[in-house]
Coordinates of C-alpha atoms in Angstrom, one line a residue:
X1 CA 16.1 -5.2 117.8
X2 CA 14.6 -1.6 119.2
X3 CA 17.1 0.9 119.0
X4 CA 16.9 4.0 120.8
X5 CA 17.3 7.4 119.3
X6 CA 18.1 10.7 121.9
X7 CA 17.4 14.1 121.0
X8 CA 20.6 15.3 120.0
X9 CA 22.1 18.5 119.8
X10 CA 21.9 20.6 116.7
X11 CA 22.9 23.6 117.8
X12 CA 25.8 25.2 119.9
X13 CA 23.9 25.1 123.5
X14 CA 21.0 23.6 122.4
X15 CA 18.8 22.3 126.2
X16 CA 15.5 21.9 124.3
X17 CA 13.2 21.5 121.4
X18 CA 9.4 21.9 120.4
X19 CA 8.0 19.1 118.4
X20 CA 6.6 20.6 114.7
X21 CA 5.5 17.9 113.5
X22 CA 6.2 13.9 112.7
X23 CA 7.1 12.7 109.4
X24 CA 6.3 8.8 110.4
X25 CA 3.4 7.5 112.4
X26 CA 4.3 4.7 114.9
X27 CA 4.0 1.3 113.2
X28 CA 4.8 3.0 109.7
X29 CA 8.4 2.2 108.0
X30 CA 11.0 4.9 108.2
X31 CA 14.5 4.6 105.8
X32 CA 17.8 5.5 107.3
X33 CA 18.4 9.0 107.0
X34 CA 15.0 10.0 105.7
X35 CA 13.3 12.5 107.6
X36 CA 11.8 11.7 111.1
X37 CA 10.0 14.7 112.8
X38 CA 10.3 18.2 112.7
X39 CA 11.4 20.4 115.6
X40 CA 11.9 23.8 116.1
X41 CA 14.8 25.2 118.3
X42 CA 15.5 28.6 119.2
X43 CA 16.3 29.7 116.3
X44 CA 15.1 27.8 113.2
X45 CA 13.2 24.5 112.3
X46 CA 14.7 22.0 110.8
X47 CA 14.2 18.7 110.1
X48 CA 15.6 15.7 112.3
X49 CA 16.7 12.6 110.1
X50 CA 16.1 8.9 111.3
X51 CA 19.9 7.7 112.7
X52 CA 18.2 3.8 112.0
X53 CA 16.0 2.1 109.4
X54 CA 13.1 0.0 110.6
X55 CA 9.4 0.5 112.1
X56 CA 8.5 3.3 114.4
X57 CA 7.9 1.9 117.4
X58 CA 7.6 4.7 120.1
X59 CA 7.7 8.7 119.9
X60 CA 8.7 10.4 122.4
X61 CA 6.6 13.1 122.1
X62 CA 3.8 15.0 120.3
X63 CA 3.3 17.8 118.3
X64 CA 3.9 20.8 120.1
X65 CA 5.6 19.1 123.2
X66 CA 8.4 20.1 124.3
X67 CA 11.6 17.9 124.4
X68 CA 15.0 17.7 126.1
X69 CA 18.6 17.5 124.7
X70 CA 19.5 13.4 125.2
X71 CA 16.0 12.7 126.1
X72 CA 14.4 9.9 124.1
X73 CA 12.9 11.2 121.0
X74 CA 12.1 8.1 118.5
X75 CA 11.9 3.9 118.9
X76 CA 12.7 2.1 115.8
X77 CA 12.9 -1.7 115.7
X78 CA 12.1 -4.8 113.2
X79 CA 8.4 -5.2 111.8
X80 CA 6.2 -7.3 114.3
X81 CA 8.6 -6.1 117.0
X82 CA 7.1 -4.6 120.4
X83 CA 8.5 -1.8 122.9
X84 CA 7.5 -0.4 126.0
X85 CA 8.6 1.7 129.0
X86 CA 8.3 0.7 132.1
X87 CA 5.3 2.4 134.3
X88 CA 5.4 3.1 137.7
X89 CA 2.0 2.2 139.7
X90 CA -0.3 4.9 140.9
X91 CA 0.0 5.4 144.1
X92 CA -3.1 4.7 146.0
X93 CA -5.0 7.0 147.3
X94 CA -7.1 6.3 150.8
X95 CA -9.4 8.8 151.6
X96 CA -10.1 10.0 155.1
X97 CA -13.4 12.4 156.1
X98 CA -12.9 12.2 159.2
X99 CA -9.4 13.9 159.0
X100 CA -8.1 16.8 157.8
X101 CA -6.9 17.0 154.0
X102 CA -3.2 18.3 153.2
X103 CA -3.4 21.9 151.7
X104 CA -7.2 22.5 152.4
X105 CA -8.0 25.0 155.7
X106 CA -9.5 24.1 158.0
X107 CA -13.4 25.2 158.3
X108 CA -12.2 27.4 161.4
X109 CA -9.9 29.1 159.1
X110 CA -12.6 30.8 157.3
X111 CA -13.8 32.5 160.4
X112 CA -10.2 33.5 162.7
X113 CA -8.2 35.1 159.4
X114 CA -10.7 36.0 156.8
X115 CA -8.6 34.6 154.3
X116 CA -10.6 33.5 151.3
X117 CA -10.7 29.4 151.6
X118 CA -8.3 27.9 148.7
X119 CA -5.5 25.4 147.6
X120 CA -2.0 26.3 147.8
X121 CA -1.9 25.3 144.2
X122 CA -5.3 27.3 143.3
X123 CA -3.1 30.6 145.0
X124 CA -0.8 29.5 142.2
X125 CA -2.7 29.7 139.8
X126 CA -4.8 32.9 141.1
X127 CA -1.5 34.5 141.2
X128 CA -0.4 33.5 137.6
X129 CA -3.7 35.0 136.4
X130 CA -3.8 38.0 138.1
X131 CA -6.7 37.8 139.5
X132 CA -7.7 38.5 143.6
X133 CA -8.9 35.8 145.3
X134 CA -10.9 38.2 147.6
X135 CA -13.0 38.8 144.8
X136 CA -14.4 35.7 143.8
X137 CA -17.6 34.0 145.7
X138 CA -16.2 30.1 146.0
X139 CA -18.2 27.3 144.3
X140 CA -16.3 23.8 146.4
X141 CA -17.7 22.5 149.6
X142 CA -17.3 25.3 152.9
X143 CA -17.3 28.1 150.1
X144 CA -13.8 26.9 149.1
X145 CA -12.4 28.5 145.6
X146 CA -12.2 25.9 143.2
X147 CA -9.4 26.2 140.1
X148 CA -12.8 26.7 137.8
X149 CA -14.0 29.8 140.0
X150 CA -10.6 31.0 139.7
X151 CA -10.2 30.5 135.4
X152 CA -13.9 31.8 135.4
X153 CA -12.6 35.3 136.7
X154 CA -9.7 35.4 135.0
X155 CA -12.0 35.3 131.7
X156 CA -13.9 38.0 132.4
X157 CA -10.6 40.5 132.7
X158 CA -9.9 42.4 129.9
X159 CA -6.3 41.0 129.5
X160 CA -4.8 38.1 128.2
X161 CA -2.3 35.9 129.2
X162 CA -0.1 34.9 126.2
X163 CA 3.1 32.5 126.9
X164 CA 6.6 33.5 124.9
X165 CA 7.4 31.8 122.3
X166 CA 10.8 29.8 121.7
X167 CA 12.4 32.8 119.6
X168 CA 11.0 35.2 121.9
X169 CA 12.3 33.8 124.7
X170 CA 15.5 33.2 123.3
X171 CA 16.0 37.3 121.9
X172 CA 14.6 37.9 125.8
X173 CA 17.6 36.0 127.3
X174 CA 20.4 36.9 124.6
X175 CA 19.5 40.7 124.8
X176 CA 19.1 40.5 129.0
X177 CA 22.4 38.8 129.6
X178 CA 24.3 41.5 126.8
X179 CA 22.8 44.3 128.4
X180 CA 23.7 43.0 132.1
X181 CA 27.3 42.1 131.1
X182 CA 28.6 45.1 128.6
X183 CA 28.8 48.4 129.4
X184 CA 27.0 50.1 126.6
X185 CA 27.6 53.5 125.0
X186 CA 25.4 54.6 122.2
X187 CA 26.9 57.7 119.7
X188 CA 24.6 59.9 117.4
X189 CA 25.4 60.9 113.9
X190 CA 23.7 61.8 110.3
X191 CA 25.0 60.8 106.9
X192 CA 23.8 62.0 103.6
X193 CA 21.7 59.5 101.8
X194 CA 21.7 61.1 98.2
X195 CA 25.0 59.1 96.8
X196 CA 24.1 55.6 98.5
X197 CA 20.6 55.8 97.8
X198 CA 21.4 56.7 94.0
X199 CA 23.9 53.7 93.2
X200 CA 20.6 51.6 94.8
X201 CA 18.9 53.0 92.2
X202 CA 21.9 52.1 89.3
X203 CA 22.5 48.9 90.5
X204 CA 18.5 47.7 90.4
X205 CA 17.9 48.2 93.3
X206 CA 19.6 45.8 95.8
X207 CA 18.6 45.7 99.6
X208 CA 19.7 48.6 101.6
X209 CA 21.8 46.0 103.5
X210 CA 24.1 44.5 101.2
X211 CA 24.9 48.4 100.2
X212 CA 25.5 49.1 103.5
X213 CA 27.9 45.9 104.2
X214 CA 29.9 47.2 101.6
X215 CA 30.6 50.1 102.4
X216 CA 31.4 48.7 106.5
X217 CA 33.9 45.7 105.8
X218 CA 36.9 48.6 104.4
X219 CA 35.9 51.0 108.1
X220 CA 36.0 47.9 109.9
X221 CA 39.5 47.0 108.8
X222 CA 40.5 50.1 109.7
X223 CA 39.2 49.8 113.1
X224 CA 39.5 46.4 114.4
X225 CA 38.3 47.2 117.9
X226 CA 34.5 47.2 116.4
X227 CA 34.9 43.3 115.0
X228 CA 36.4 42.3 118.2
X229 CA 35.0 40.5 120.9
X230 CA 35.7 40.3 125.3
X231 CA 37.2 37.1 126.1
X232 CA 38.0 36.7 130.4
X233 CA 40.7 39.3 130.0
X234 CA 41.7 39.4 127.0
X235 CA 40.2 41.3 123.6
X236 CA 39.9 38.8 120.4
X237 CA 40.4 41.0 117.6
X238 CA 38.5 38.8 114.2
X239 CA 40.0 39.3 110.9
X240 CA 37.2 38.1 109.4
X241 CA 34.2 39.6 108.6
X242 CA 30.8 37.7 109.5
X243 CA 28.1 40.7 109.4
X244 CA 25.0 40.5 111.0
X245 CA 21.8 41.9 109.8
X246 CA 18.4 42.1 111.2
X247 CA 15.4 40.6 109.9
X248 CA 11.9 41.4 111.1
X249 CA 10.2 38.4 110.6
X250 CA 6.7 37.4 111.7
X251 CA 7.8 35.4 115.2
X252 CA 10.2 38.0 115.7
X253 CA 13.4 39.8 115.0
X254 CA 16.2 37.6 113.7
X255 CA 19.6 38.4 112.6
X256 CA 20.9 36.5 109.9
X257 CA 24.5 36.5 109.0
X258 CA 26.7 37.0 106.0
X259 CA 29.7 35.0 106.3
X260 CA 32.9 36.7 104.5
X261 CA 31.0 39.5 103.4
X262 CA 34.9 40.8 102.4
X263 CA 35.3 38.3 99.8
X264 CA 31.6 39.4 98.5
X265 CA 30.9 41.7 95.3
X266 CA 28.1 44.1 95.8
X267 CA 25.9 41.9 93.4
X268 CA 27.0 38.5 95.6
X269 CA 26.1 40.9 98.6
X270 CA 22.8 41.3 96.7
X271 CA 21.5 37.7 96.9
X272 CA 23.1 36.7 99.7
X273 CA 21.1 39.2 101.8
X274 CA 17.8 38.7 99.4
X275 CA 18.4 34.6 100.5
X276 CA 18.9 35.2 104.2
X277 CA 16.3 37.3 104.8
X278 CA 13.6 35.3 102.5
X279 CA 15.2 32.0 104.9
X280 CA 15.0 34.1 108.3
X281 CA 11.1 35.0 107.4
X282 CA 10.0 31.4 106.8
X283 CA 12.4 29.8 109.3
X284 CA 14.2 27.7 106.6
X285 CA 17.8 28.6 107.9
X286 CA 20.5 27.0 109.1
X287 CA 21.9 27.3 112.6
X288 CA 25.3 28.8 111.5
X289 CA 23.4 31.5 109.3
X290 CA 21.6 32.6 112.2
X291 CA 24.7 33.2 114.8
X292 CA 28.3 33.8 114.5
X293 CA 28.4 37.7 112.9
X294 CA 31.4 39.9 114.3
X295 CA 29.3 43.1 113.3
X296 CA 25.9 43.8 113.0
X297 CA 24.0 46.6 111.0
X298 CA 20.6 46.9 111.8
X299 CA 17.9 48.7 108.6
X300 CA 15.4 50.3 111.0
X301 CA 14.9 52.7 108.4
X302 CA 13.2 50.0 106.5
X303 CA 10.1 49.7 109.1
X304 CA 10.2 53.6 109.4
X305 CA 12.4 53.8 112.5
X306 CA 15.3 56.8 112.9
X307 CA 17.9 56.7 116.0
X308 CA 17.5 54.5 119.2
X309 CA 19.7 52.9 121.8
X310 CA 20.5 49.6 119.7
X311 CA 21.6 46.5 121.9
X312 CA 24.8 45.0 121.1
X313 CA 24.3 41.2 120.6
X314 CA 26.3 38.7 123.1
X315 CA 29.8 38.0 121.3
X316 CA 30.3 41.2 119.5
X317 CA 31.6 44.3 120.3
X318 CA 29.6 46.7 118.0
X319 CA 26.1 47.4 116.3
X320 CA 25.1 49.8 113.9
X321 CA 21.5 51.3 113.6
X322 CA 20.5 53.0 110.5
X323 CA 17.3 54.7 110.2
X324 CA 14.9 56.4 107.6
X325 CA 16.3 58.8 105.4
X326 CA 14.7 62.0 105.2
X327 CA 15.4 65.7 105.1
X328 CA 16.6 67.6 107.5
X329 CA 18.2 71.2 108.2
X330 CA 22.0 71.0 108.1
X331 CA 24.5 74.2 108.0
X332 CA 27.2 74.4 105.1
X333 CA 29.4 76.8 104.5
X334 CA 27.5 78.9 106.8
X335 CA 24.3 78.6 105.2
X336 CA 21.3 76.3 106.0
X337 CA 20.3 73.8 103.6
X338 CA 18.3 70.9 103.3
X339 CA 19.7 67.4 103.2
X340 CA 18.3 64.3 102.9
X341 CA 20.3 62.0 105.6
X342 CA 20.2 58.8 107.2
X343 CA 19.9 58.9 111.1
X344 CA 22.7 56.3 112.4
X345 CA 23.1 55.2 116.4
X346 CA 26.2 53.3 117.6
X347 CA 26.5 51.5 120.2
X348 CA 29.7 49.8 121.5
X349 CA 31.3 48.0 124.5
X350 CA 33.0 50.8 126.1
X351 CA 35.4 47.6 128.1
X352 CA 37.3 47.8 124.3
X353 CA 36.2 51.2 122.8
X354 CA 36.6 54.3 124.8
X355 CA 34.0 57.8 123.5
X356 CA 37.1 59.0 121.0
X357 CA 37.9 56.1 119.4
X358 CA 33.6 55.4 119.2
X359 CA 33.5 59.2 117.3
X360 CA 36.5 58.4 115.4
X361 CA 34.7 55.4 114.1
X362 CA 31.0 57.3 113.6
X363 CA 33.2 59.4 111.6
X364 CA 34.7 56.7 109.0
X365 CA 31.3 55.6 108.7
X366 CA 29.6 58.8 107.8
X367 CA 32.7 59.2 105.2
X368 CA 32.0 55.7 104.0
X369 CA 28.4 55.9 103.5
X370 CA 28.7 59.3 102.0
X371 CA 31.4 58.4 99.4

């Protein structure tokens, strides 16, 4: 008997997924639970398993294709078995010279607006493209601008049209709807580098991150506003600690997330962040390593970057930018010296944290990463 298999949904809020590519071809055997097709959601890719054990009988898609949450994915029935959708008829099409045709002008129209002579869905397309119709010398009957005349110019523009991908899309829409919702303010500070970047150098050199988690979790304790979260009208304090941390990967930047980084050593810290961020670059994690942090530090430092206006991801109250350490003129005890210092920029939801708790904060942190 054919049994139906839905795409279900893998992760929180999951509407869609692009097709990677099929483990089975229709007609070949697949076992229950062994891996059916590859898909990629907005986050990761992962592997779908077959839900049944049988023949392939129909996919419901092909690489590349995109497919809907609950939308039929997969076929599988007995060997010798057959299955097929039902298809709806063309609909005829009669053809009329002698009367107009829907959406093409009118010959007259050439001559009483000027308008160059096209399709509604050619305009479409012409509008897509960038490109002005009144520039292009149409090739279809009465001088008429045909979709080729229209793809022709676009080619010879120096531009190129290239669609988002899935991950880009999704950072577009998380980072949009957090900067529409939560009032941002970003604070400015310096820390010296010289004690941080010289237990890096005792303990073998760990990431820059899993230092820097360590030495967050005890300031975030302290300051439970900054691992807190808007929820209608109430604040949602966590007492845990989930930290984010950014990964700039080839398809974009991702942040993967340490989950009870306050139960972590430094050395646990170590791999943990070395795993993530080796899983983030090759799209190997799972969904709950990819979402959930309370707190997020973002390493700009690490592609040369120094302060910024860092967006606070959706569900969190807090992110930390740290950039490149490097020297820079500082005055102590009434002389100037030269440091070597880590730019940091904070930016919080000022709905929980108002400016004097934010330098308060700043402060514990430039204390913390000093000590």
């Amino acid at each position: 008997m054919a049994r139906e298999f839905h795409l279900p949904d893998v992760g929180e809020g999951l509407v869609e997924a692009v097709i990677v590519s099929w483990h089975v071809e229709v007609g070949e055997t697949v076992g229950l639970d062994e891996p059916l097709v590859e898909v990629e959601t907005d986050k990761a890719i992962i592997d779908i398993p077959s839900p049944f054990e049988g023949v392939l009988l129909h996919r419901g898609g092909e690489d590349g294709e995109t497919v809907e949450v609950d939308s039929l994915l997969a076929v599988i029935g007995n060997p010798g078995e057959r299955w097929g959708e039902p298809r709806e008829e063309p609909a005829q099409v009669v053809e009329e010279p002698s009367a107009p045709v829907v959406g093409v002008l009118p010959e007259a129209d050439s001559g009483t607006t000027g308008a160059p002579l096209a399709l509604p869905l050619v305009r479409k397309l012409a509008d897509e493209l960038g490109v002005d119709l009144a520039g292009i010398r149409g090739t279809g009957p009465l001088g008429r601008i045909t979709e080729a005349d229209v793809r022709a110019a676009a080619s010879e523009r120096p531009s190129v049209r290239v669609p988002m991908s899935r991950l880009r899309r999704t950072i577009s829409e998380s980072l949009s709807r957090s900067w529409r919702e939560i009032p941002h303010v970003t604070a400015y500070g310096h820390a010296d580098s010289d004690k941080l970047l010289s237990e890096r150098e005792d303990l073998g050199k760990p990431p820059v991150e899993a230092l820097l988690i360590a030495r967050l979790v005890p300031v975030l304790v302290r300051f439970p506003s900054f691992n807190a979260v808007v929820d209608g009208g109430d604040v949602i304090e966590r007492r845990f600690y989930d930290i984010g941390f950014a990964v700039d990967t080839p398809a974009g930047l991702m942040v993967a997330v340490v989950h009870d980084a306050d139960t972590l050593s430094k050395d646990q810290l170590a791999r943990e962040v070395r795993r993530l961020a080796s899983g983030a670059r090759e799209r190997s994690l799972q969904i709950d390593e990819l979402r959930g942090q309370t707190f997020t530090v973002s390493n700009i430092g690490a592609v040369g970057g120094g302060m910024g206006t860092p967006i606070i991801p959706y569900g969190t109250s807090a992110i930390l930018s740290v950039g490149r350490t490097g020297p820079r003129p500082v005055v102590r005890r009434d002389a100037v010296v030269i440091a070597r210092q880590f730019p940091l920029s904070l930016s919080y939801d000022h709905r929980i944290v108002d400016g004097a708790e934010g330098r308060r904060f700043m402060a514990a942190v430039i204390e913390a990463l000093e000590g």
